PDB file of C-alpha atoms in Angstrom:
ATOM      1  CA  UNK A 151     -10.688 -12.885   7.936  1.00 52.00           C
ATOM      2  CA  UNK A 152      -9.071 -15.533   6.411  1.00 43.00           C
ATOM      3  CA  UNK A 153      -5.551 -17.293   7.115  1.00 49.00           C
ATOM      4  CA  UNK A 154      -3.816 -18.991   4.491  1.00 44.00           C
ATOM      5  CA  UNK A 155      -1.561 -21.056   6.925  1.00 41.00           C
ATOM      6  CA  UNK A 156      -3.364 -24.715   5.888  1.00 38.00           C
ATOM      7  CA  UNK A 157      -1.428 -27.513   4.076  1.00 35.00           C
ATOM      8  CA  UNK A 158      -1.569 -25.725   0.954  1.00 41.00           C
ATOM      9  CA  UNK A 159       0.173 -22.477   2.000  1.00 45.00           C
ATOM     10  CA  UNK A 160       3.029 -22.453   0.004  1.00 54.00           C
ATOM     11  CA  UNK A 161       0.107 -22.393  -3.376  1.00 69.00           C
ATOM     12  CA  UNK A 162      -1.669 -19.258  -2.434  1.00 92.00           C
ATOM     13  CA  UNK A 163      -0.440 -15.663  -4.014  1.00 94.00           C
ATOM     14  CA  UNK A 164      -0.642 -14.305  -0.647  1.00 96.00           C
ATOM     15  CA  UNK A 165      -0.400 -15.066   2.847  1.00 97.00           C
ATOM     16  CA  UNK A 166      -2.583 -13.537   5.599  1.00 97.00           C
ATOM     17  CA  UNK A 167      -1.778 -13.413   9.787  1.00 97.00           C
ATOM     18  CA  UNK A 168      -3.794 -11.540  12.566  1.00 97.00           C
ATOM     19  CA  UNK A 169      -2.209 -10.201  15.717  1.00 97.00           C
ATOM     20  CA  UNK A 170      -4.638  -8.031  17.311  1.00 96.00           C
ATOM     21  CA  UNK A 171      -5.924  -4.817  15.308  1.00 96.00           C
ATOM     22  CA  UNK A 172      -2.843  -5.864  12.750  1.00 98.00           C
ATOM     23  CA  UNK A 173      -3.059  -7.735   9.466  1.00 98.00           C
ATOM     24  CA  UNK A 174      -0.036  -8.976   7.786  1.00 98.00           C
ATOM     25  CA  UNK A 175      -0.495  -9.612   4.327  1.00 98.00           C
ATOM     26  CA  UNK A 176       2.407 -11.312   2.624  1.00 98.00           C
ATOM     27  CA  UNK A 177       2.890 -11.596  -1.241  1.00 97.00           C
ATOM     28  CA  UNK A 178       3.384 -15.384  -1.939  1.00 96.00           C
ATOM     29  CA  UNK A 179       5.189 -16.566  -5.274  1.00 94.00           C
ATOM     30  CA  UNK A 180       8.950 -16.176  -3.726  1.00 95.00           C
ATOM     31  CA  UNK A 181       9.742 -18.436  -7.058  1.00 93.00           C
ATOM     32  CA  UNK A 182       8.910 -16.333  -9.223  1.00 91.00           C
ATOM     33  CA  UNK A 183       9.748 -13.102  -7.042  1.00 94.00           C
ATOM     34  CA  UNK A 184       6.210 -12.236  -6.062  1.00 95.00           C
ATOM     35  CA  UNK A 185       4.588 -10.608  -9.647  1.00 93.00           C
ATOM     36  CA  UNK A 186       1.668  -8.894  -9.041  1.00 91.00           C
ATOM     37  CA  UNK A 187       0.878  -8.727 -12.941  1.00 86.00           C
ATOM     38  CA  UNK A 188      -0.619 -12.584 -12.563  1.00 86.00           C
ATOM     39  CA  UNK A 189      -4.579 -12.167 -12.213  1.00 88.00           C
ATOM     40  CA  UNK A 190      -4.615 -14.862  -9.207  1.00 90.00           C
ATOM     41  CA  UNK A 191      -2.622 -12.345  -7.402  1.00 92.00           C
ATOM     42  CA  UNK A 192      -4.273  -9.547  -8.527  1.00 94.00           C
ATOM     43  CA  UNK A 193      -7.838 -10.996  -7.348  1.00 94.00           C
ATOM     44  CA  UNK A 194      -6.467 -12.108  -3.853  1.00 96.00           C
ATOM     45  CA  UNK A 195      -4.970  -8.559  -2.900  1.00 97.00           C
ATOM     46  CA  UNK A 196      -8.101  -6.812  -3.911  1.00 97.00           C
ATOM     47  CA  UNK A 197     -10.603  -9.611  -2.103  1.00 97.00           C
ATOM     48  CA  UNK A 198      -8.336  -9.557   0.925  1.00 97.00           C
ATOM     49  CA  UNK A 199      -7.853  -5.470   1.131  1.00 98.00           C
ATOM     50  CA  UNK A 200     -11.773  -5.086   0.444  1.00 97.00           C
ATOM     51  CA  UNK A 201     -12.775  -7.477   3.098  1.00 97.00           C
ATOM     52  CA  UNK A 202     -10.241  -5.731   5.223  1.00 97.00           C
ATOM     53  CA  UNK A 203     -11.837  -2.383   4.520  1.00 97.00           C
ATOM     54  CA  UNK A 204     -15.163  -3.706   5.374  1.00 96.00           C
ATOM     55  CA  UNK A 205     -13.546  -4.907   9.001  1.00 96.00           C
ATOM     56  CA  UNK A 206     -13.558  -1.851  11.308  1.00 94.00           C
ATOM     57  CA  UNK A 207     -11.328  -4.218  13.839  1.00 95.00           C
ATOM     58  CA  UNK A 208      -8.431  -4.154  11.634  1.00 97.00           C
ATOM     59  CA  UNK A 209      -6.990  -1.060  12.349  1.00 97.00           C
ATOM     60  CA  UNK A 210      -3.813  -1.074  10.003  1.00 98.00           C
ATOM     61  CA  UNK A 211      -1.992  -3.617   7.534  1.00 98.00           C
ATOM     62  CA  UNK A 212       1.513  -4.662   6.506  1.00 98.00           C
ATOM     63  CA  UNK A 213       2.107  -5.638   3.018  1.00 98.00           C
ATOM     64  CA  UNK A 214       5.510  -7.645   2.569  1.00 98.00           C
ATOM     65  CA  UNK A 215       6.873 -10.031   0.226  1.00 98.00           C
ATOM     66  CA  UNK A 216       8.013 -13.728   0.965  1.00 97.00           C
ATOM     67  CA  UNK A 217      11.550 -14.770  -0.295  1.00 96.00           C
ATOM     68  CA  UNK A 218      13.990 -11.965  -0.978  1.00 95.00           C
ATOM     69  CA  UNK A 219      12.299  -9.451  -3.442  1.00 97.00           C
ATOM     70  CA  UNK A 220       9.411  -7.737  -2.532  1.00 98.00           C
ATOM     71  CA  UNK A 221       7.553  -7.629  -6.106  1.00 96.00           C
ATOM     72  CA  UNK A 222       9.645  -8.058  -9.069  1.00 93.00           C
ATOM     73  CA  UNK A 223       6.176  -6.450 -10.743  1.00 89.00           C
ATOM     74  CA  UNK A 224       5.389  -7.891 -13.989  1.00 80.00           C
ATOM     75  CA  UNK A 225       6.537 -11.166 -15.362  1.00 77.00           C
ATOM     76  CA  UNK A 226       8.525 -11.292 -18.461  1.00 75.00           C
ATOM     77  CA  UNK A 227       7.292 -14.878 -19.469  1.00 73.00           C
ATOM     78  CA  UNK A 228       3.790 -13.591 -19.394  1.00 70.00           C
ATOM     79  CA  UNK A 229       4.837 -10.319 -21.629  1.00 73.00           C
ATOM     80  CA  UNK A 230       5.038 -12.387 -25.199  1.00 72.00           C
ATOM     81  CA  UNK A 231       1.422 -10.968 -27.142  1.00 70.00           C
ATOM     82  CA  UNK A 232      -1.123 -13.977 -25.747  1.00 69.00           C
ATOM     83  CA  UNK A 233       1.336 -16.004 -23.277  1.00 66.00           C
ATOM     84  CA  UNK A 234      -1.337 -15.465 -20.607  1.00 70.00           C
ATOM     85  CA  UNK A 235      -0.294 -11.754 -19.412  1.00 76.00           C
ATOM     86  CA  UNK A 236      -1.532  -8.172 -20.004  1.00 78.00           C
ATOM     87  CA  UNK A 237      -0.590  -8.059 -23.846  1.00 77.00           C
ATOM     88  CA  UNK A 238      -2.631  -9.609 -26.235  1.00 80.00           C
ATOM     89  CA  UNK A 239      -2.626  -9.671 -30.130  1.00 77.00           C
ATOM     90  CA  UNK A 240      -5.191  -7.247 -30.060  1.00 84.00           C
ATOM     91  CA  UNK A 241      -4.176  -3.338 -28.658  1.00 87.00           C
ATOM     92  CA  UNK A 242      -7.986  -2.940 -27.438  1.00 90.00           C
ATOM     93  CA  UNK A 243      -7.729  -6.441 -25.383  1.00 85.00           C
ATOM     94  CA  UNK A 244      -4.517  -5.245 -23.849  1.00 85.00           C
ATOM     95  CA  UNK A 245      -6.115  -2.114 -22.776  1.00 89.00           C
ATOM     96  CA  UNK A 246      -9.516  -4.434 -21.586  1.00 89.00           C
ATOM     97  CA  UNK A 247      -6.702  -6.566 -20.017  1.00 87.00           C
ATOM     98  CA  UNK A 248      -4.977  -3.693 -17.805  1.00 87.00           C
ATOM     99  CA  UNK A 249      -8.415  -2.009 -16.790  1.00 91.00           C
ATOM    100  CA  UNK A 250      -9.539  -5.157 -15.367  1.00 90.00           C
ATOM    101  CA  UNK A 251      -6.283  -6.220 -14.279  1.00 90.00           C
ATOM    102  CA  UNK A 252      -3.192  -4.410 -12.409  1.00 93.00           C
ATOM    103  CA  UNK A 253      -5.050  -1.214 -12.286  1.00 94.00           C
ATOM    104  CA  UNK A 254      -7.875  -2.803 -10.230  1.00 96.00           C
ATOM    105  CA  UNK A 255      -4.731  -2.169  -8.063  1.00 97.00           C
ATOM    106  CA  UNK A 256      -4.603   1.403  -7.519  1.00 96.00           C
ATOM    107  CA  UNK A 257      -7.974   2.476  -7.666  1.00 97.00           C
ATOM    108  CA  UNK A 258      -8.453   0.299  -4.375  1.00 97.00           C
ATOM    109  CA  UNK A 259      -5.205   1.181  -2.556  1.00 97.00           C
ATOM    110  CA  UNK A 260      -6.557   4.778  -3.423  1.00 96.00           C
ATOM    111  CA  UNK A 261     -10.193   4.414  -2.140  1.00 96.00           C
ATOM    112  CA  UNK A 262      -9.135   2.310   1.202  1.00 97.00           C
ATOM    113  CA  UNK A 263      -9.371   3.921   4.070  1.00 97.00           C
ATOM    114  CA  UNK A 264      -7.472   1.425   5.976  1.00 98.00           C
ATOM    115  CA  UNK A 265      -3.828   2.592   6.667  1.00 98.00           C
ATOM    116  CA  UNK A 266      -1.032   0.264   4.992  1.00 98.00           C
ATOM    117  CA  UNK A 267       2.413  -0.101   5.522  1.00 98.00           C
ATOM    118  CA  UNK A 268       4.723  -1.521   2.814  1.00 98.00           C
ATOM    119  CA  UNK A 269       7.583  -3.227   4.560  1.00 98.00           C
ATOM    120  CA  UNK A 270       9.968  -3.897   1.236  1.00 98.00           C
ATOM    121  CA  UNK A 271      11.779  -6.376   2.069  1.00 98.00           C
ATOM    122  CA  UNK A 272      13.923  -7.086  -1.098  1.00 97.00           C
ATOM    123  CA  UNK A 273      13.898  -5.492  -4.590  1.00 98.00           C
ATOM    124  CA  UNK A 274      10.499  -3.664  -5.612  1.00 98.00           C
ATOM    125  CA  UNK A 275      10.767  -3.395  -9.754  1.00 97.00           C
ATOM    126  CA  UNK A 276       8.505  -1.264 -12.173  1.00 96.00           C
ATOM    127  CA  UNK A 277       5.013  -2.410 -10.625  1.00 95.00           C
ATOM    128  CA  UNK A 278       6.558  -3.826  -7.872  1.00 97.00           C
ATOM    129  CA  UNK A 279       7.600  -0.451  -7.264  1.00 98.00           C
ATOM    130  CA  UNK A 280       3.721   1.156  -7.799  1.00 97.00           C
ATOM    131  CA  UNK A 281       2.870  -1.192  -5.479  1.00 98.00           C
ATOM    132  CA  UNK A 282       4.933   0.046  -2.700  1.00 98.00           C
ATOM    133  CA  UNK A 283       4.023   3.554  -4.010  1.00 98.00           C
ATOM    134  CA  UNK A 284       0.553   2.642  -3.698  1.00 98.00           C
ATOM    135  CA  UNK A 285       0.880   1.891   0.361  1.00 98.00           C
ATOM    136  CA  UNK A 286       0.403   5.000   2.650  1.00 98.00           C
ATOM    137  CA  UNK A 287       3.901   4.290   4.850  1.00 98.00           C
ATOM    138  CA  UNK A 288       7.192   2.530   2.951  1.00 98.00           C
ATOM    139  CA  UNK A 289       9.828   1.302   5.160  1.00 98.00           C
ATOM    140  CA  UNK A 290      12.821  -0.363   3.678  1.00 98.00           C
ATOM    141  CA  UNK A 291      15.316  -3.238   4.821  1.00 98.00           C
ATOM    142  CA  UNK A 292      18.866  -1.972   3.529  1.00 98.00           C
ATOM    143  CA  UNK A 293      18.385  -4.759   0.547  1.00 97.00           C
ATOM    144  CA  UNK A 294      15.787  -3.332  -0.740  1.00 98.00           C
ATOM    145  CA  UNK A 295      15.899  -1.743  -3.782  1.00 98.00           C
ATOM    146  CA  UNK A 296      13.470   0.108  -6.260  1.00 98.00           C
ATOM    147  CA  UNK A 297      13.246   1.220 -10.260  1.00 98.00           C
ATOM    148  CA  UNK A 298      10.307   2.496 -12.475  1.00 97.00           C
ATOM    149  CA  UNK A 299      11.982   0.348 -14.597  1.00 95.00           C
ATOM    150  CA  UNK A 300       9.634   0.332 -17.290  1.00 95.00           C
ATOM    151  CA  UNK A 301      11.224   2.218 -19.927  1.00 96.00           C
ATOM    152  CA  UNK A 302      14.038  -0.232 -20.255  1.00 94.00           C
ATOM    153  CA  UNK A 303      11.314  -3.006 -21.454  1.00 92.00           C
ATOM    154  CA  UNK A 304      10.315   0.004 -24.211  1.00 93.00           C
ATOM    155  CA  UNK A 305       7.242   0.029 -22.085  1.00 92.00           C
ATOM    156  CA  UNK A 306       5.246   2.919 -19.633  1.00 93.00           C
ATOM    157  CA  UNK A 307       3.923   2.451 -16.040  1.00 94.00           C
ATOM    158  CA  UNK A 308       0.420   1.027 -16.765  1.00 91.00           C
ATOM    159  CA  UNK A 309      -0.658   0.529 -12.883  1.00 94.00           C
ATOM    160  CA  UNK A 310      -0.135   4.530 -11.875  1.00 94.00           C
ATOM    161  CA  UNK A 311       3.332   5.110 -11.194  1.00 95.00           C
ATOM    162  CA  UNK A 312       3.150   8.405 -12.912  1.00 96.00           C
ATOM    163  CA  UNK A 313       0.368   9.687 -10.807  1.00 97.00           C
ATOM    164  CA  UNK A 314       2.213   8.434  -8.113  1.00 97.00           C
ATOM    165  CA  UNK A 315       6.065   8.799  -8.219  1.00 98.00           C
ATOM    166  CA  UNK A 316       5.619  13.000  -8.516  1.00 97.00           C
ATOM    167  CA  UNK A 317       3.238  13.326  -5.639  1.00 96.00           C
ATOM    168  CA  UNK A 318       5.740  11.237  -2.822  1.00 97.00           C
ATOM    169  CA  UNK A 319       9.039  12.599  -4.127  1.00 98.00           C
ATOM    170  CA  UNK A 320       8.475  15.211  -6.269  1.00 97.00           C
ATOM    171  CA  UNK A 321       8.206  16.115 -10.346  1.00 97.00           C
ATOM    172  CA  UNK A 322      12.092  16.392 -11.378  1.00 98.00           C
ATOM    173  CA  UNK A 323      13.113  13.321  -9.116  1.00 98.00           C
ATOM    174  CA  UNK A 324      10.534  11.248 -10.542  1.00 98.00           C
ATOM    175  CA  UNK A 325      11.196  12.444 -13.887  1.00 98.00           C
ATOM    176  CA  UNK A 326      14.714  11.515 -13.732  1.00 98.00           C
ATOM    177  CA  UNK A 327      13.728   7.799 -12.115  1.00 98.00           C
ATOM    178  CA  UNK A 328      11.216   7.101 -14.497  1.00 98.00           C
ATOM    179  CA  UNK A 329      13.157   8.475 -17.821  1.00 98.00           C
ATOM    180  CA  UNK A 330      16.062   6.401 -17.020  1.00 98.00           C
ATOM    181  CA  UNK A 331      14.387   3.546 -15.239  1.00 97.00           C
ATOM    182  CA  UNK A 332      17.840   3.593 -13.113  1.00 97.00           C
ATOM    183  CA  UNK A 333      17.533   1.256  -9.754  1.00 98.00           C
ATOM    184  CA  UNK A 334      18.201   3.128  -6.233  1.00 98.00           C
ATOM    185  CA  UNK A 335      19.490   1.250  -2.713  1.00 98.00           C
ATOM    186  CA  UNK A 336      17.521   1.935   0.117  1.00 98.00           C
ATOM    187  CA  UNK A 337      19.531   4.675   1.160  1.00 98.00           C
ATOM    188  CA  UNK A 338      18.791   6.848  -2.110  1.00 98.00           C
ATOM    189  CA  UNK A 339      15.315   6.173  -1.097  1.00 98.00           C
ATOM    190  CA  UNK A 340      15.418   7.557   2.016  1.00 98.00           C
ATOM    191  CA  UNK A 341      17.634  10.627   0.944  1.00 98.00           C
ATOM    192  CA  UNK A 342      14.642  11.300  -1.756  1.00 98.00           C
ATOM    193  CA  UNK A 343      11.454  10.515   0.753  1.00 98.00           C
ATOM    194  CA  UNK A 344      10.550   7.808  -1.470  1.00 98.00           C
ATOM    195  CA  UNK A 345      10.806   5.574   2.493  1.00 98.00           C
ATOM    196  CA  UNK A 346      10.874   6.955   5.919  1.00 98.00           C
ATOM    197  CA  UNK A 347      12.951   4.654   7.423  1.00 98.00           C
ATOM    198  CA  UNK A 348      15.655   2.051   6.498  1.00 98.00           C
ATOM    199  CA  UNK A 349      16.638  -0.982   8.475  1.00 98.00           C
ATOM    200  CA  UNK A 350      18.634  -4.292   8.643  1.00 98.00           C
ATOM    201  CA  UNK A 351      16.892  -7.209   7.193  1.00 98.00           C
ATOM    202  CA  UNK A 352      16.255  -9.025   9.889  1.00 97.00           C
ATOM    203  CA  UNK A 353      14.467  -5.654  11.710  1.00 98.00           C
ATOM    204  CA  UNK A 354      12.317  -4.969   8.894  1.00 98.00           C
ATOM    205  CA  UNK A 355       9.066  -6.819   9.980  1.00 98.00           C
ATOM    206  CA  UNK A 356       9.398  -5.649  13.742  1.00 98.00           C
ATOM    207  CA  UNK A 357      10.182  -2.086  12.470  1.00 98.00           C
ATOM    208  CA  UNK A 358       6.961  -1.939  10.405  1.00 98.00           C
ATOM    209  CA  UNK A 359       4.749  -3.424  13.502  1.00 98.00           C
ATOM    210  CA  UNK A 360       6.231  -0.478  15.478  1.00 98.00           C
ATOM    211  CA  UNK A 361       4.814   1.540  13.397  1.00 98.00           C
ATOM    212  CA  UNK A 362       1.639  -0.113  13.342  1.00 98.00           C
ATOM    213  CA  UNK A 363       0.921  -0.484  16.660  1.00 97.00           C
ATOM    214  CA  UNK A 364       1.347   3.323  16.959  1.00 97.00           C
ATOM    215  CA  UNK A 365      -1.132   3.629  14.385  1.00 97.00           C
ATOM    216  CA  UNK A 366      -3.506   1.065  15.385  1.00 96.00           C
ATOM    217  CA  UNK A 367      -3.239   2.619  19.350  1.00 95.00           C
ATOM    218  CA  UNK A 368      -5.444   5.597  17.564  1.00 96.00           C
ATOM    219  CA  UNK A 369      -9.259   4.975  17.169  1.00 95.00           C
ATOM    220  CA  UNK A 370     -10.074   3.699  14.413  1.00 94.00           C
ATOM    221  CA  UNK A 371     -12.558   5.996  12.911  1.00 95.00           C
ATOM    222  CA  UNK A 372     -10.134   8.734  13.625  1.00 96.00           C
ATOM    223  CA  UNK A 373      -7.436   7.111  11.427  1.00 97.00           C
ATOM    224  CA  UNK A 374      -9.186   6.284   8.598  1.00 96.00           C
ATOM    225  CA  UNK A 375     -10.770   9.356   8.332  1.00 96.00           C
ATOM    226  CA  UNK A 376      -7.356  10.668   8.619  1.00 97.00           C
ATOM    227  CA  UNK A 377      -5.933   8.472   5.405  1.00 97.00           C
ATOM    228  CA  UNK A 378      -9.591  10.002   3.222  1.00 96.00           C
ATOM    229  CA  UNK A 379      -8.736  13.467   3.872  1.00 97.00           C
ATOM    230  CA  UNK A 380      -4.639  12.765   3.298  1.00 96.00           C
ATOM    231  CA  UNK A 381      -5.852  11.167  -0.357  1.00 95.00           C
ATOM    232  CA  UNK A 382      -8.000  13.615  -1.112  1.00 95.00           C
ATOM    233  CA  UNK A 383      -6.239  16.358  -0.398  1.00 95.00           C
ATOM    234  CA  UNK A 384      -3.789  14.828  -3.122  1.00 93.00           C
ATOM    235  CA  UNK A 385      -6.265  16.423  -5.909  1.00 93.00           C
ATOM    236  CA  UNK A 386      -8.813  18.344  -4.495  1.00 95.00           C
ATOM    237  CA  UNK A 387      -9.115  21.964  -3.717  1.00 96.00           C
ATOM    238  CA  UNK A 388      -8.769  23.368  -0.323  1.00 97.00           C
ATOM    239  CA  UNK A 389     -11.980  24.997  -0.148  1.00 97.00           C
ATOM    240  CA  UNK A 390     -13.115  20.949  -0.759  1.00 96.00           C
ATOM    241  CA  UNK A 391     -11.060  19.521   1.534  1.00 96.00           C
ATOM    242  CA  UNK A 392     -11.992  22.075   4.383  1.00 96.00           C
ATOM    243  CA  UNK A 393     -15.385  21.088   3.167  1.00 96.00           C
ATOM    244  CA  UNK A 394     -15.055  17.174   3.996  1.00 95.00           C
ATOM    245  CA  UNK A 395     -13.039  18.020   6.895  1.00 96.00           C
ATOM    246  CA  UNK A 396     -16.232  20.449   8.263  1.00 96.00           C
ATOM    247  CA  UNK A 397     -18.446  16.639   7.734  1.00 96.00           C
ATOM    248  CA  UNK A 398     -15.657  14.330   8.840  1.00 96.00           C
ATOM    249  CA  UNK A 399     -14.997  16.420  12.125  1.00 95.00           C
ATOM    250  CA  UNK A 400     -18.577  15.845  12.990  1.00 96.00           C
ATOM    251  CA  UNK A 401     -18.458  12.462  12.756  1.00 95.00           C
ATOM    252  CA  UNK A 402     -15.242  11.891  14.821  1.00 95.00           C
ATOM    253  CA  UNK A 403     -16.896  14.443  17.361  1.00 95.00           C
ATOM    254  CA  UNK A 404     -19.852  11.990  17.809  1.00 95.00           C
ATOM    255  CA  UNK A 405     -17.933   8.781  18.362  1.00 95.00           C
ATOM    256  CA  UNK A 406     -17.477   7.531  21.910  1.00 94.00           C
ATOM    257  CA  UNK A 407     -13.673   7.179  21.373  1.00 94.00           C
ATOM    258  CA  UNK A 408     -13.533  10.994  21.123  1.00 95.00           C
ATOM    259  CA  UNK A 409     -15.109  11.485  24.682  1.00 93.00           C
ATOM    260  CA  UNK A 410     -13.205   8.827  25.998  1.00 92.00           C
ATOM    261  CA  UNK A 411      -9.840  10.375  25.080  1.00 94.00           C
ATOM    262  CA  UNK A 412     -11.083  13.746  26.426  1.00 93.00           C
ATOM    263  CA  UNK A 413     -12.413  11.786  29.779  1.00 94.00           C
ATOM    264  CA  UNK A 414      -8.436   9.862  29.454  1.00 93.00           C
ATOM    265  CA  UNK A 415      -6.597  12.980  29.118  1.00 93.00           C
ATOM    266  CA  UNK A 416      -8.454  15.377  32.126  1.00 95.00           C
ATOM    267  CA  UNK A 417      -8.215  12.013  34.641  1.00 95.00           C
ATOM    268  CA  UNK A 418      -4.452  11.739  33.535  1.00 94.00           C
ATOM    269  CA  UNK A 419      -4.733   7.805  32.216  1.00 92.00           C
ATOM    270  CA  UNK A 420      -4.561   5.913  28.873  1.00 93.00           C
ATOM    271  CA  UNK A 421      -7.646   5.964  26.651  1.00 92.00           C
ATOM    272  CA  UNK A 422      -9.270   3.276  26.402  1.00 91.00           C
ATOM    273  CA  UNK A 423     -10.721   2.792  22.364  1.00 92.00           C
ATOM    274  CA  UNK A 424     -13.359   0.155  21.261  1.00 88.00           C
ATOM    275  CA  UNK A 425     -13.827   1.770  17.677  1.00 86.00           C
ATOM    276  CA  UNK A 426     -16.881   3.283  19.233  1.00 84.00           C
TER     277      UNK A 426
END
């Protein structure tokens, strides 16, 4: 996997850094407070999620923003009919232009199997927001803050944020966040569920590796299957899930990481996993 450390770093949309089973993925336009709306970015996140996918020895990933905001989601200059963005003159281009744009976004975060932790690190706004939504774990630094802000541009999510929003915090909080488009601290996030855990600034990036490493210390065929079954499960009936669960489970029973952490637990040591 690629690291985009070279001379012309500070170009890319997004930064990449391997420590072990970890990926830290870093969005990269701190000037322009890291919009994801821009195609370049939009190309680099899905290449570098689906050749993480594809690499069984990444076990997890942190997504982050550099500079202080996290994603300040779509950019304003671009939102003009034909100044580049989404919108063009033509409604049917605009709708061309989101299917094979932004929402390339969701359908991927939705279909990965990798775990990924969003560690929002400034303000996440309208698909900035999604895009935190979008990762399976959120944890906040206390400046972070978030809005589906989209109804104050007289626009709608157009990258999933009403699929989304209902399913992490529920229908009448969501409601009330997307209908007003009001911004929330971190703290209101964490009261709602929208994070799971809020920290200082300068903890955030050490708080989310925590996390990872406790993740990645799983096998990784274990934890991936774990993340299908949690997604699915987000539509599908239990009589399918139990279903996929019935296949999975004979999968996981096969791989040598499951007798390993059965031999690890009866000679009282730690397991030792090779994604086996």
């Amino acid at each position: 996997m690629s690291n985009d450390k070279g001379s012309d770093a500070n170009a890319a949309p997004i930064l990449t850094s391997r420590d072990g089973a970890v990926l830290t993925v870093t969005l990269n336009m701190p000037d322009r407070r890291n919009p994801i709306s821009d195609p370049a970015m939009v190309d680099a996140l899905c290449a570098l999620f689906e050749e993480a996918e594809r690499d069984l020895s990444v076990h997890v990933a942190i997504l982050t923003g550099a500079g202080s905001a996290f994603s300040s989601g779509g950019d304003l200059n671009a939102m003009r009919p034909d100044a580049g963005g989404l919108r063009a003159s033509l409604p049917a281009q605009t709708r061309r232009n989101y299917r094979a744009g932004i929402q390339r976004l969701p359908l991927l975060f939705q279909a990965l199997e990798l775990p990924v932790i969003a560690a929002v690190n400034g303000p996440a706004m309208g698909a900035g927001c999604d895009l935190a939504l979008m990762c399976d774990v959120r944890i906040a630094a206390q400046s972070a803050r978030f809005a589906e802000s989209f109804v104050k541009l007289g626009i709608i999510s157009g990258d999933g944020g009403a699929w989304l929003l209902p399913r992490i915090i529920g229908f009448s909080k969501a409601s009330e966040l997307a209908l007003t488009g009001e911004t929330i601290d971190a703290e209101e996030a964490l009261r709602i569920g929208l994070v799971s855990e809020v920290v200082p600034d300068g903890d955030l990036l050490a708080a989310a590796r925590k996390v990872a490493d406790r993740i990645a210390a799983n096998p990784p065929h274990a934890t991936r299957m774990t993340k299908r079954l949690l997604r699915a499960a987000q539509t599908a009936e239990l009589n399918q899930i139990m279903e996929m669960a019935g296949a999975m489970q004979a999968l996981a029973h096969a791989t040598a990481d499951h007798d390993e952490a059965i031999d690890a637990f009866f000679e009282r040591r730690a397991p030792n996993f090779k994604g086996d």
